[in-house]
Amino acid sequence: MHDKNAPSSVPPFTPMLFAGFMMRPVPAFSLNPVAKYVLVRMKKLYPEIFSRLAILENVNFLINPTDLHYRFYLSVKERETHIDVLGNDAERPEAQATISGPMVDLLKLMEGRVDGDALFFSRTLNIEGDTEAVLTLRNAVDSADVRLVDVLGGPVPFIKPGFTTFFSKVNSLGESLEKDFRTAQRSILFPIMRHVSEIDKELDRSEDRMRKIDKELVKIKTSLKKLQQPAGGVR
Amino acid sequence: MELVCPAGTPASLRAALDAGADVVYVGFRDETNARNFPGLNFSPEELEEGVKKAHDMGRQVYVAINTYPQAGNLDPWYRAVDAAARIGVDAVILADVGLLDYAKRHHPSLRRHLSVQASASNPEAINFYRSAFDVQRVVLPRVLTVREIAELITEIDVETEVFAFGGMCVMAEGRCSLSSYATGKSPNMNGVCSPASHVEYEQRRGKLVSRLGEFTINSFPNEEAAGYPTLCKGRFIGHTGDPSYLFEEPTSLNVMMMLPELIQAGVKALKIEGRQRGKAYVHQVVSGYRHAIDAAMKGEPVPFMDMGNITEGTRSTAGAYEKNWR
Ligand code: SF4
């Protein structure tokens, strides 16, 4: 049986993974106000996103940054959108659709700096559950020119110029860190990943063998039945 | 050579114009166009704003109303044509003969293009559409070679638009029933091939398994690039027991390197597919093609541009354009 709470894959080796380790002592509920603030700002700045989302009736998304210890629970209910932050150890809530991927890519997707299908083709992004709802969310978010710097830097206008410079510095630092991590990942994780994929292949082969044995069994059973039938042909 | 670019949202329209599109083509947010995806497309108000922006920049907007009207429910299609005319778009892209007739009678000055969904690929068919409905341009299906296109152009009195980049629809377009077979919904009638409502993905031991309706379409092993869950690009287990692609592998069309030949053939416009894709895709492909066309028009060599990251299965092909068999 597929364990819904089990991680579906090895977390990606990213700067966020380490940021996540450091943030571990921070409980999920204390991040809730931040997430809710971001949502309020987005509703104000980009109403078009939410009008496109309104066609969804009662859908809960679980957005799962695979390199963090938190998950975002986004629900659209009666034309209203809500968000909650959950710890990875919290019980998995009822969700119709799950989107998983590295946090940086999820943020880039939110800003429309990468194409969702491209992330999906390259297997960076995983989706499960209600595919139509996921597409609706993706299209809705992509319909606005979201800029995180505007979302986060809004309330105190006079610090905005400084904030923008700071934000772009953090951004470029993040990008170079990401590159370094990818190199490190190749050297450290590659042998392990190869081993894991060998095990996966072995499991696939066993599954194939089992399937063949099953088929053989059915054949044997049918011919046995035929043999057991009294001879004498058609009655 | 005109560069015709897709936009599924106002943000993509802005991205296409910024990246150098001559024309942006869009659809209304309903079943009247062949990209009727949830959360996508334009309301009449959004279209009005988009047309204004494009016209201010000296560019154009086309509207695709290219599905076939349902019997007994023609209104949405008529309304779409009326709205496009009222807003002042530069052309409508139509497939259905009834709708072409409606547009010609009610909005004679509105330019009419024949959609690829009409699947007109020989001079007789195209000349018929020209004489009966006065279509100004035909969008050719992705099944002809460049030589065939060049020959065709000498026999018709209509501009031609060809697909340059994007999804590979391997059947004679507008005539594929694979999606209807698996889901009961088709591009022609419902505006979607392999609708998301019938698609399911599952992650199994590092493999990504995609399903459409009751069919398993593919199972991508760890690290292998994935593709769309369309039957035509499915990997199936046949008699040999090994999964293999029956029609086509997941790949995207890219004819950038053939631009000089297409220009030589007399093609009027190049179309980028992908109204369902994000604005990042639109920006990347449109800027790439803008540079390439500008270079090719000046007779310079077309610069190589890597589009691997945005293609299906992270691969591309020049498809039928360079096929050397019949
Ligand atoms: S199934 Fe493939 S060939 Fe048929 S309409 Fe869809 S993309 Fe085109």
Coordinates of C-alpha atoms and ligand atoms in Angstrom, one line a residue:
Chain A
M1 CA 0.0 0.0 0.0
H2 CA 1.2 3.5 -0.8
D3 CA 2.0 5.3 2.5
K4 CA 0.6 8.8 2.0
N5 CA 2.9 10.2 4.7
A6 CA 6.0 8.7 3.4
P7 CA 8.3 11.0 1.5
S8 CA 7.9 10.2 -2.2
S9 CA 11.6 10.7 -3.0
V10 CA 14.9 11.8 -1.6
P11 CA 14.8 15.6 -0.8
P12 CA 16.7 17.7 -3.3
F13 CA 20.1 18.8 -2.2
T14 CA 19.6 22.6 -2.1
P15 CA 20.6 25.6 0.0
M16 CA 17.0 25.5 1.3
L17 CA 17.6 22.0 2.7
F18 CA 20.2 23.5 5.0
A19 CA 18.1 26.6 5.7
G20 CA 15.4 24.1 6.6
F21 CA 17.7 22.4 9.1
M22 CA 18.4 25.7 10.8
M23 CA 14.7 26.6 10.9
R24 CA 13.8 23.3 12.4
P25 CA 13.4 24.8 15.9
V26 CA 10.9 27.3 14.5
P27 CA 7.4 25.7 14.9
A28 CA 5.1 25.7 11.9
F29 CA 2.4 27.7 13.7
S30 CA 4.7 30.7 14.2
L31 CA 5.2 30.9 10.4
N32 CA 1.4 30.9 9.9
P33 CA 1.1 34.7 10.3
V34 CA 3.8 35.3 7.7
A35 CA 2.0 33.0 5.2
K36 CA -1.3 34.6 5.9
Y37 CA 0.2 38.1 5.5
V38 CA 1.7 37.0 2.1
L39 CA -1.7 35.8 1.0
V40 CA -3.5 39.0 2.1
R41 CA -0.9 41.0 0.1
M42 CA -1.3 38.9 -2.9
K43 CA -5.1 39.2 -2.8
K44 CA -4.7 43.0 -2.8
L45 CA -2.0 43.2 -5.4
Y46 CA -3.2 40.5 -7.8
P47 CA -7.0 40.1 -7.6
E48 CA -7.0 38.5 -11.1
I49 CA -5.3 35.4 -9.7
F50 CA -8.2 34.9 -7.2
S51 CA -10.9 35.5 -9.7
R52 CA -9.4 32.8 -11.9
L53 CA -9.2 30.5 -8.9
A54 CA -12.9 31.0 -8.0
I55 CA -14.0 28.4 -10.5
L56 CA -12.7 25.7 -8.1
E57 CA -15.2 24.4 -5.7
N58 CA -13.8 23.3 -2.4
V59 CA -10.3 22.2 -3.3
N60 CA -7.4 21.8 -0.9
F61 CA -3.9 21.9 -2.2
L62 CA -0.9 20.6 -0.3
I63 CA 2.2 22.5 -1.5
N64 CA 5.2 20.5 -0.4
P65 CA 8.6 22.2 -0.6
T66 CA 10.7 19.0 -0.6
D67 CA 13.7 20.7 1.0
L68 CA 11.9 22.3 3.9
H69 CA 10.3 20.9 7.0
Y70 CA 7.1 22.7 6.3
R71 CA 4.1 22.3 4.0
F72 CA 1.6 24.8 2.9
Y73 CA -2.0 24.0 3.0
L74 CA -3.9 26.1 0.5
S75 CA -7.7 25.8 0.3
V76 CA -10.2 27.4 -2.0
K77 CA -13.6 27.3 -0.5
E78 CA -16.7 29.2 -1.6
R79 CA -14.6 31.7 -3.7
E80 CA -12.3 32.4 -0.8
T81 CA -8.6 31.3 -0.5
H82 CA -7.0 30.3 2.8
I83 CA -3.5 29.3 3.8
D84 CA -1.9 27.4 6.7
V85 CA 1.6 26.3 7.4
L86 CA 2.0 22.7 8.7
G87 CA 5.1 21.0 10.0
N88 CA 6.1 17.8 8.1
D89 CA 5.5 15.8 11.3
A90 CA 1.9 17.0 11.5
E91 CA -0.8 14.6 10.3
R92 CA -1.3 14.8 6.6
P93 CA -4.5 16.8 6.0
E94 CA -7.1 15.9 3.5
A95 CA -5.9 17.3 0.1
Q96 CA -7.3 16.8 -3.4
A97 CA -4.0 17.8 -5.0
T98 CA -0.3 17.8 -4.0
I99 CA 2.4 19.8 -5.6
S100 CA 6.0 19.0 -4.6
G101 CA 9.3 20.5 -5.6
P102 CA 12.3 22.4 -4.3
M103 CA 11.3 25.7 -2.6
V104 CA 13.3 27.9 -4.9
D105 CA 11.6 26.4 -7.9
L106 CA 8.2 26.8 -6.3
L107 CA 9.0 30.5 -5.7
K108 CA 10.2 30.9 -9.3
L109 CA 7.0 29.4 -10.5
M110 CA 5.0 31.8 -8.4
E111 CA 6.9 34.7 -10.0
G112 CA 6.5 33.2 -13.5
R113 CA 10.2 33.0 -13.9
V114 CA 10.0 29.3 -15.0
D115 CA 7.4 27.4 -16.9
G116 CA 5.5 24.9 -14.9
D117 CA 5.4 22.3 -17.8
A118 CA 9.2 22.6 -18.1
L119 CA 9.6 21.9 -14.4
F120 CA 7.3 19.0 -14.8
F121 CA 9.1 17.6 -17.9
S122 CA 12.5 17.8 -16.1
R123 CA 10.9 16.0 -13.1
T124 CA 11.7 18.9 -10.8
L125 CA 8.1 19.3 -10.0
N126 CA 5.7 16.5 -9.0
I127 CA 2.0 16.6 -9.0
E128 CA -0.5 14.1 -7.6
G129 CA -4.3 14.1 -7.3
D130 CA -6.6 16.4 -9.1
T131 CA -4.6 17.4 -12.2
E132 CA -7.3 19.9 -13.3
A133 CA -7.2 21.8 -10.0
V134 CA -3.4 22.0 -10.2
L135 CA -3.6 23.4 -13.7
T136 CA -6.1 26.0 -12.6
L137 CA -3.8 27.1 -9.8
R138 CA -0.8 27.3 -12.1
N139 CA -2.7 29.2 -14.8
A140 CA -4.2 31.6 -12.2
V141 CA -0.9 32.4 -10.6
D142 CA 0.8 32.8 -14.0
S143 CA -1.9 35.3 -15.2
A144 CA -0.4 38.0 -13.0
D145 CA 3.1 39.5 -12.9
V146 CA 3.8 38.5 -9.3
R147 CA 6.9 40.0 -7.8
L148 CA 7.9 38.7 -4.4
V149 CA 9.7 42.0 -3.6
D150 CA 6.3 43.8 -4.0
V151 CA 4.5 41.2 -2.0
L152 CA 6.9 41.4 0.9
G153 CA 8.0 45.0 0.8
G154 CA 4.7 46.6 0.8
P155 CA 3.6 48.0 4.1
V156 CA 6.4 50.5 4.9
P157 CA 6.9 52.4 1.6
F158 CA 9.9 54.4 2.7
I159 CA 12.1 51.4 3.3
K160 CA 11.1 49.9 0.0
P161 CA 14.1 51.2 -2.1
G162 CA 16.5 49.7 0.5
F163 CA 14.5 46.6 0.7
T164 CA 14.5 46.1 -3.1
T165 CA 18.3 46.3 -3.3
F166 CA 18.6 43.9 -0.3
F167 CA 16.1 41.6 -1.9
S168 CA 17.9 41.5 -5.2
K169 CA 21.3 40.8 -3.4
V170 CA 19.7 37.9 -1.5
N171 CA 18.3 36.7 -4.8
S172 CA 21.6 36.6 -6.6
L173 CA 23.3 35.1 -3.6
G174 CA 20.6 32.4 -3.6
E175 CA 21.2 31.7 -7.3
S176 CA 25.0 31.3 -6.9
L177 CA 24.5 29.1 -3.8
E178 CA 22.1 27.0 -5.9
K179 CA 24.7 26.4 -8.5
D180 CA 27.3 25.4 -5.9
F181 CA 24.9 23.0 -4.3
R182 CA 24.1 21.4 -7.6
T183 CA 27.8 20.7 -8.1
A184 CA 28.2 19.3 -4.6
Q185 CA 25.1 17.2 -5.2
R186 CA 26.6 15.6 -8.2
S187 CA 29.8 14.6 -6.4
I188 CA 28.3 13.5 -3.1
L189 CA 24.9 12.1 -3.9
F190 CA 25.5 10.6 -7.3
P191 CA 26.9 7.2 -6.1
I192 CA 24.1 6.9 -3.6
M193 CA 21.4 7.7 -6.1
R194 CA 22.8 5.2 -8.5
H195 CA 22.6 2.5 -5.9
V196 CA 19.0 3.5 -5.1
S197 CA 18.0 3.3 -8.7
E198 CA 19.7 -0.2 -9.0
I199 CA 17.5 -1.3 -6.1
D200 CA 14.5 0.2 -7.8
K201 CA 15.3 -1.6 -11.1
E202 CA 15.7 -4.9 -9.2
L203 CA 12.3 -4.3 -7.6
D204 CA 10.8 -3.7 -11.0
R205 CA 12.3 -6.9 -12.3
S206 CA 10.9 -8.8 -9.4
E207 CA 7.5 -7.2 -10.0
D208 CA 7.7 -8.3 -13.7
R209 CA 8.7 -11.8 -12.7
M210 CA 5.8 -12.0 -10.3
R211 CA 3.4 -10.9 -13.0
K212 CA 4.7 -13.6 -15.4
I213 CA 4.4 -16.3 -12.6
D214 CA 0.8 -15.1 -12.0
K215 CA 0.0 -15.5 -15.7
E216 CA 1.7 -19.0 -15.7
L217 CA -0.4 -20.0 -12.7
V218 CA -3.6 -19.0 -14.4
K219 CA -2.6 -21.0 -17.4
I220 CA -1.8 -24.1 -15.3
K221 CA -5.0 -23.8 -13.4
T222 CA -7.1 -23.6 -16.6
S223 CA -5.3 -26.6 -18.1
L224 CA -5.7 -28.5 -14.9
K225 CA -9.4 -27.7 -14.9
K226 CA -9.7 -29.0 -18.5
L227 CA -7.9 -32.2 -17.5
Q228 CA -10.2 -32.8 -14.5
Q229 CA -13.3 -32.5 -16.7
P230 CA -14.7 -36.0 -17.5
A231 CA -13.6 -37.1 -20.9
G232 CA -16.4 -37.8 -23.5
G233 CA -16.6 -34.6 -25.4
V234 CA -19.8 -32.6 -26.0
R235 CA -22.9 -33.5 -24.2
Chain B
M1 CA 7.9 37.0 -42.0
E2 CA 5.4 37.5 -39.3
L3 CA 5.9 36.0 -35.8
V4 CA 2.6 34.8 -34.3
C5 CA 2.8 34.0 -30.6
P6 CA 0.6 32.4 -28.1
A7 CA -0.9 33.9 -24.9
G8 CA -3.1 32.1 -22.4
T9 CA -3.2 35.0 -20.0
P10 CA -2.8 38.8 -20.1
A11 CA 0.6 38.4 -18.4
S12 CA 1.7 36.1 -21.3
L13 CA 0.4 38.6 -23.8
R14 CA 2.6 41.3 -22.3
A15 CA 5.5 38.8 -22.2
A16 CA 5.0 38.0 -25.9
L17 CA 4.9 41.7 -26.9
D18 CA 7.9 42.5 -24.8
A19 CA 9.8 39.7 -26.4
G20 CA 9.1 40.9 -29.9
A21 CA 6.0 39.2 -31.2
D22 CA 4.4 40.8 -34.3
V23 CA 1.1 39.2 -33.5
V24 CA -0.3 37.5 -30.3
Y25 CA -3.1 35.0 -30.6
V26 CA -5.5 34.3 -27.8
G27 CA -8.9 32.7 -27.0
F28 CA -11.9 33.5 -24.9
R29 CA -12.4 31.7 -21.6
D30 CA -14.8 29.1 -22.9
E31 CA -15.3 26.1 -25.2
T32 CA -15.0 28.3 -28.3
N33 CA -11.3 27.8 -28.6
A34 CA -9.0 24.7 -28.9
R35 CA -7.2 25.5 -25.6
N36 CA -10.1 25.5 -23.2
F37 CA -8.0 24.8 -20.1
P38 CA -9.1 25.7 -16.6
G39 CA -7.9 29.1 -15.4
L40 CA -6.7 30.0 -18.8
N41 CA -7.7 32.5 -21.5
F42 CA -9.3 35.9 -21.8
S43 CA -12.5 37.6 -20.7
P44 CA -13.8 40.2 -23.3
E45 CA -12.5 43.0 -20.9
E46 CA -9.0 41.5 -20.7
L47 CA -9.0 41.1 -24.5
E48 CA -9.9 44.7 -25.0
E49 CA -7.0 45.8 -22.8
G50 CA -4.6 43.4 -24.6
V51 CA -5.7 44.7 -28.0
K52 CA -5.2 48.3 -26.9
K53 CA -1.7 47.5 -25.6
A54 CA -0.7 45.6 -28.8
H55 CA -2.1 48.4 -31.1
D56 CA -0.3 51.1 -29.1
M57 CA 2.9 49.2 -29.8
G58 CA 2.0 48.8 -33.5
R59 CA 1.4 45.0 -33.1
Q60 CA -1.7 42.8 -33.7
V61 CA -4.0 40.4 -31.9
Y62 CA -5.7 37.4 -33.4
V63 CA -8.5 35.5 -31.7
A64 CA -8.9 31.7 -32.1
I65 CA -12.6 30.7 -32.2
N66 CA -11.6 27.3 -33.7
T67 CA -13.7 24.6 -32.1
Y68 CA -16.8 23.3 -33.9
P69 CA -20.1 24.7 -32.6
Q70 CA -22.4 22.2 -30.9
A71 CA -25.6 21.4 -32.7
G72 CA -28.5 23.4 -31.1
N73 CA -26.0 25.6 -29.1
L74 CA -24.5 28.0 -31.6
D75 CA -24.8 31.1 -29.5
P76 CA -21.4 31.0 -27.6
W77 CA -19.6 30.8 -31.0
Y78 CA -21.6 33.6 -32.6
R79 CA -21.1 35.7 -29.5
A80 CA -17.4 35.1 -29.6
V81 CA -17.2 36.3 -33.2
D82 CA -19.3 39.3 -32.4
A83 CA -17.2 40.2 -29.4
A84 CA -13.9 39.8 -31.3
A85 CA -15.3 42.2 -34.0
R86 CA -16.6 44.7 -31.5
I87 CA -13.2 44.8 -29.7
G88 CA -11.4 45.4 -33.0
V89 CA -9.1 42.4 -33.1
D90 CA -7.0 42.1 -36.3
A91 CA -8.3 38.6 -37.4
V92 CA -10.3 35.7 -36.2
I93 CA -9.1 32.1 -36.6
L94 CA -12.0 29.9 -37.5
A95 CA -12.5 26.2 -38.5
D96 CA -16.2 25.6 -38.9
V97 CA -17.8 26.4 -42.2
G98 CA -21.0 27.6 -40.6
L99 CA -19.1 30.0 -38.4
L100 CA -16.9 31.2 -41.3
D101 CA -20.2 32.0 -43.1
Y102 CA -21.6 33.8 -40.1
A103 CA -18.4 35.9 -39.7
K104 CA -18.4 36.7 -43.5
R105 CA -22.0 37.8 -43.5
H106 CA -22.1 39.7 -40.2
H107 CA -18.6 41.1 -40.1
P108 CA -17.4 41.3 -43.7
S109 CA -14.4 43.6 -42.9
L110 CA -13.1 41.3 -40.1
R111 CA -10.1 39.3 -41.4
R112 CA -10.7 35.5 -41.4
H113 CA -8.0 32.9 -41.1
L114 CA -8.6 29.2 -41.5
S115 CA -7.6 27.3 -38.3
V116 CA -5.4 24.3 -38.4
Q117 CA -8.4 22.5 -36.9
A118 CA -10.0 22.6 -40.4
S119 CA -7.1 20.5 -41.6
A120 CA -7.0 22.0 -45.1
S121 CA -3.7 20.9 -46.7
N122 CA -4.3 20.7 -50.4
P123 CA -5.0 23.5 -53.0
E124 CA -8.5 22.4 -53.8
A125 CA -9.6 22.6 -50.1
I126 CA -7.8 25.9 -49.5
N127 CA -9.1 27.5 -52.7
F128 CA -12.6 26.4 -51.8
Y129 CA -12.3 28.2 -48.4
R130 CA -11.0 31.2 -50.2
S131 CA -13.8 31.4 -52.8
A132 CA -16.6 30.5 -50.4
F133 CA -15.6 32.5 -47.3
D134 CA -12.9 34.8 -48.5
V135 CA -10.3 33.5 -46.0
Q136 CA -7.1 35.6 -46.1
R137 CA -4.8 33.0 -44.5
V138 CA -4.6 29.3 -43.9
V139 CA -2.8 27.7 -40.9
L140 CA -1.2 24.5 -42.3
P141 CA -1.2 21.2 -40.4
R142 CA 2.1 19.9 -39.1
V143 CA 2.2 17.1 -41.7
L144 CA 3.7 18.7 -44.8
T145 CA 7.3 18.9 -45.9
V146 CA 8.9 22.2 -46.8
R147 CA 8.9 21.2 -50.4
E148 CA 5.2 20.4 -50.3
I149 CA 4.5 23.7 -48.7
A150 CA 6.5 25.5 -51.4
E151 CA 4.5 23.7 -54.1
L152 CA 1.2 24.4 -52.3
I153 CA 2.0 28.1 -52.1
T154 CA 2.3 28.4 -55.9
E155 CA -1.2 26.9 -56.3
I156 CA -3.2 29.0 -53.8
D157 CA -4.1 32.7 -53.5
V158 CA -4.1 32.8 -49.7
E159 CA -1.3 33.6 -47.1
T160 CA 0.2 30.6 -45.3
E161 CA 1.0 30.3 -41.6
V162 CA 3.0 27.3 -40.4
F163 CA 3.8 25.9 -36.9
A164 CA 7.4 26.6 -35.9
F165 CA 7.7 25.6 -32.3
G166 CA 5.7 23.7 -29.7
G167 CA 3.7 20.6 -29.1
M168 CA 3.8 17.9 -31.7
C169 CA 0.4 16.9 -32.8
V170 CA 1.3 14.0 -35.1
M171 CA -2.1 13.3 -36.7
A172 CA -3.7 15.2 -39.5
E173 CA -4.9 17.9 -37.2
G174 CA -8.6 18.3 -36.5
R175 CA -9.0 14.6 -37.4
C176 CA -7.6 12.8 -34.4
S177 CA -10.0 10.8 -32.3
L178 CA -7.5 9.4 -29.7
S179 CA -8.6 11.9 -27.0
S180 CA -12.3 11.3 -27.7
Y181 CA -11.6 7.5 -27.5
A182 CA -10.0 7.7 -24.1
T183 CA -12.0 10.5 -22.5
G184 CA -15.0 11.3 -24.6
K185 CA -13.6 14.8 -25.0
S186 CA -11.8 16.1 -28.1
P187 CA -9.9 19.1 -29.3
N188 CA -12.5 19.8 -32.0
M189 CA -15.6 19.6 -29.8
N190 CA -14.4 20.5 -26.3
G191 CA -11.2 22.5 -27.0
V192 CA -8.9 20.1 -25.2
C193 CA -6.8 17.1 -26.2
S194 CA -6.4 14.8 -23.2
P195 CA -8.3 17.0 -20.7
A196 CA -6.7 17.5 -17.2
S197 CA -9.9 16.3 -15.6
H198 CA -9.1 12.8 -17.0
V199 CA -5.4 12.8 -16.2
E200 CA -3.8 11.3 -13.2
Y201 CA -0.1 11.1 -12.1
E202 CA 1.3 8.8 -9.6
Q203 CA 4.8 8.6 -8.2
R204 CA 5.8 5.0 -7.8
R205 CA 9.3 4.1 -6.6
G206 CA 10.9 7.0 -8.4
K207 CA 8.8 6.4 -11.5
L208 CA 6.2 8.8 -12.7
V209 CA 3.2 6.9 -14.0
S210 CA 0.7 8.9 -16.1
R211 CA -2.8 7.9 -16.8
L212 CA -5.5 9.2 -19.2
G213 CA -9.0 7.9 -18.4
E214 CA -8.6 4.2 -18.0
F215 CA -5.3 3.9 -19.9
T216 CA -1.8 4.0 -18.6
I217 CA 0.0 6.3 -21.0
N218 CA 3.5 6.1 -19.7
S219 CA 5.8 5.2 -16.9
F220 CA 8.9 7.4 -16.8
P221 CA 11.8 5.9 -14.9
N222 CA 13.8 7.9 -12.5
E223 CA 15.5 11.0 -14.0
E224 CA 14.0 10.4 -17.5
A225 CA 12.4 13.5 -18.9
A226 CA 8.6 13.4 -18.9
G227 CA 6.0 14.3 -21.5
Y228 CA 2.3 15.1 -21.8
P229 CA -0.2 12.4 -21.2
T230 CA -1.5 12.2 -24.8
L231 CA -2.3 8.8 -26.3
C232 CA -0.2 9.6 -29.4
K233 CA 2.9 9.9 -27.2
G234 CA 2.1 6.9 -25.0
R235 CA 4.6 4.0 -24.4
F236 CA 2.8 0.7 -24.6
I237 CA 3.5 -2.9 -23.9
G238 CA 2.9 -4.8 -27.2
H239 CA 3.5 -8.5 -28.1
T240 CA 7.2 -8.2 -27.4
G241 CA 6.5 -7.4 -23.8
D242 CA 8.8 -4.4 -23.8
P243 CA 7.2 -0.9 -23.6
S244 CA 7.8 1.2 -26.7
Y245 CA 6.4 4.3 -28.3
L246 CA 3.7 3.5 -30.8
F247 CA 3.3 6.8 -32.7
E248 CA 5.7 9.4 -31.4
E249 CA 8.1 9.9 -28.5
P250 CA 7.6 12.9 -26.2
T251 CA 9.2 15.7 -28.1
S252 CA 8.5 19.2 -29.3
L253 CA 8.6 20.7 -32.7
N254 CA 11.4 23.2 -33.5
V255 CA 12.1 24.4 -37.0
M256 CA 14.4 27.2 -36.2
M257 CA 17.2 25.8 -38.3
M258 CA 14.9 25.5 -41.3
L259 CA 13.9 29.2 -41.3
P260 CA 15.8 30.1 -44.4
E261 CA 14.0 27.3 -46.4
L262 CA 10.6 28.4 -45.0
I263 CA 11.3 32.0 -46.0
Q264 CA 12.4 30.9 -49.4
A265 CA 9.2 28.8 -49.8
G266 CA 7.1 32.0 -49.3
V267 CA 5.5 31.2 -46.0
K268 CA 3.9 34.4 -44.6
A269 CA 3.8 33.7 -40.9
L270 CA 5.4 31.5 -38.2
K271 CA 3.3 30.3 -35.4
I272 CA 4.5 29.3 -31.9
E273 CA 2.2 26.8 -30.2
G274 CA 1.5 26.9 -26.4
R275 CA -1.3 29.1 -25.1
Q276 CA -1.4 26.6 -22.2
R277 CA 2.2 27.3 -21.3
G278 CA 3.5 29.8 -18.8
K279 CA 4.8 33.3 -19.6
A280 CA 8.4 32.1 -19.0
Y281 CA 8.0 29.8 -21.9
V282 CA 6.4 32.5 -24.1
H283 CA 9.2 34.9 -23.3
Q284 CA 12.0 32.4 -24.0
V285 CA 10.6 31.0 -27.3
V286 CA 9.5 34.4 -28.7
S287 CA 12.8 36.1 -28.0
G288 CA 14.6 33.2 -29.5
Y289 CA 12.5 33.2 -32.7
R290 CA 12.7 37.0 -32.9
H291 CA 16.5 36.9 -33.1
A292 CA 16.4 33.9 -35.5
I293 CA 13.9 35.5 -37.9
D294 CA 15.7 38.9 -37.8
A295 CA 19.0 37.1 -38.7
A296 CA 17.4 34.9 -41.4
M297 CA 15.7 37.8 -43.0
K298 CA 19.0 39.6 -43.3
G299 CA 20.5 36.5 -44.8
E300 CA 22.7 35.9 -41.8
P301 CA 23.1 32.4 -40.4
V302 CA 20.4 31.4 -37.8
P303 CA 22.1 31.4 -34.4
F304 CA 21.8 28.2 -32.4
M305 CA 19.6 28.6 -29.4
D306 CA 19.1 25.9 -26.9
M307 CA 15.4 25.4 -26.0
G308 CA 16.0 22.0 -24.4
N309 CA 14.7 23.1 -21.0
I310 CA 11.2 23.9 -22.3
T311 CA 10.6 21.1 -24.7
E312 CA 8.5 18.0 -24.0
G313 CA 10.7 15.1 -23.1
T314 CA 13.4 17.9 -23.2
R315 CA 13.9 17.0 -26.9
S316 CA 12.9 18.6 -30.2
T317 CA 12.5 17.6 -33.9
A318 CA 11.8 19.4 -37.2
G319 CA 8.9 16.8 -37.6
A320 CA 7.3 16.4 -41.0
Y321 CA 9.0 19.5 -42.4
E322 CA 12.1 17.6 -43.1
K323 CA 10.7 14.1 -43.6
N324 CA 12.2 12.3 -46.5
W325 CA 9.7 9.4 -46.9
R326 CA 6.2 9.3 -48.0
Ligands
SF4_1 S1 -3.8 12.7 -29.2 FE1 -1.9 13.5 -30.1 S2 -2.3 13.6 -32.3 FE2 -4.3 13.4 -31.3 S3 -5.0 15.5 -31.1 FE3 -3.9 14.9 -29.2 S4 -1.8 15.7 -29.5 FE4 -2.8 15.6 -31.6

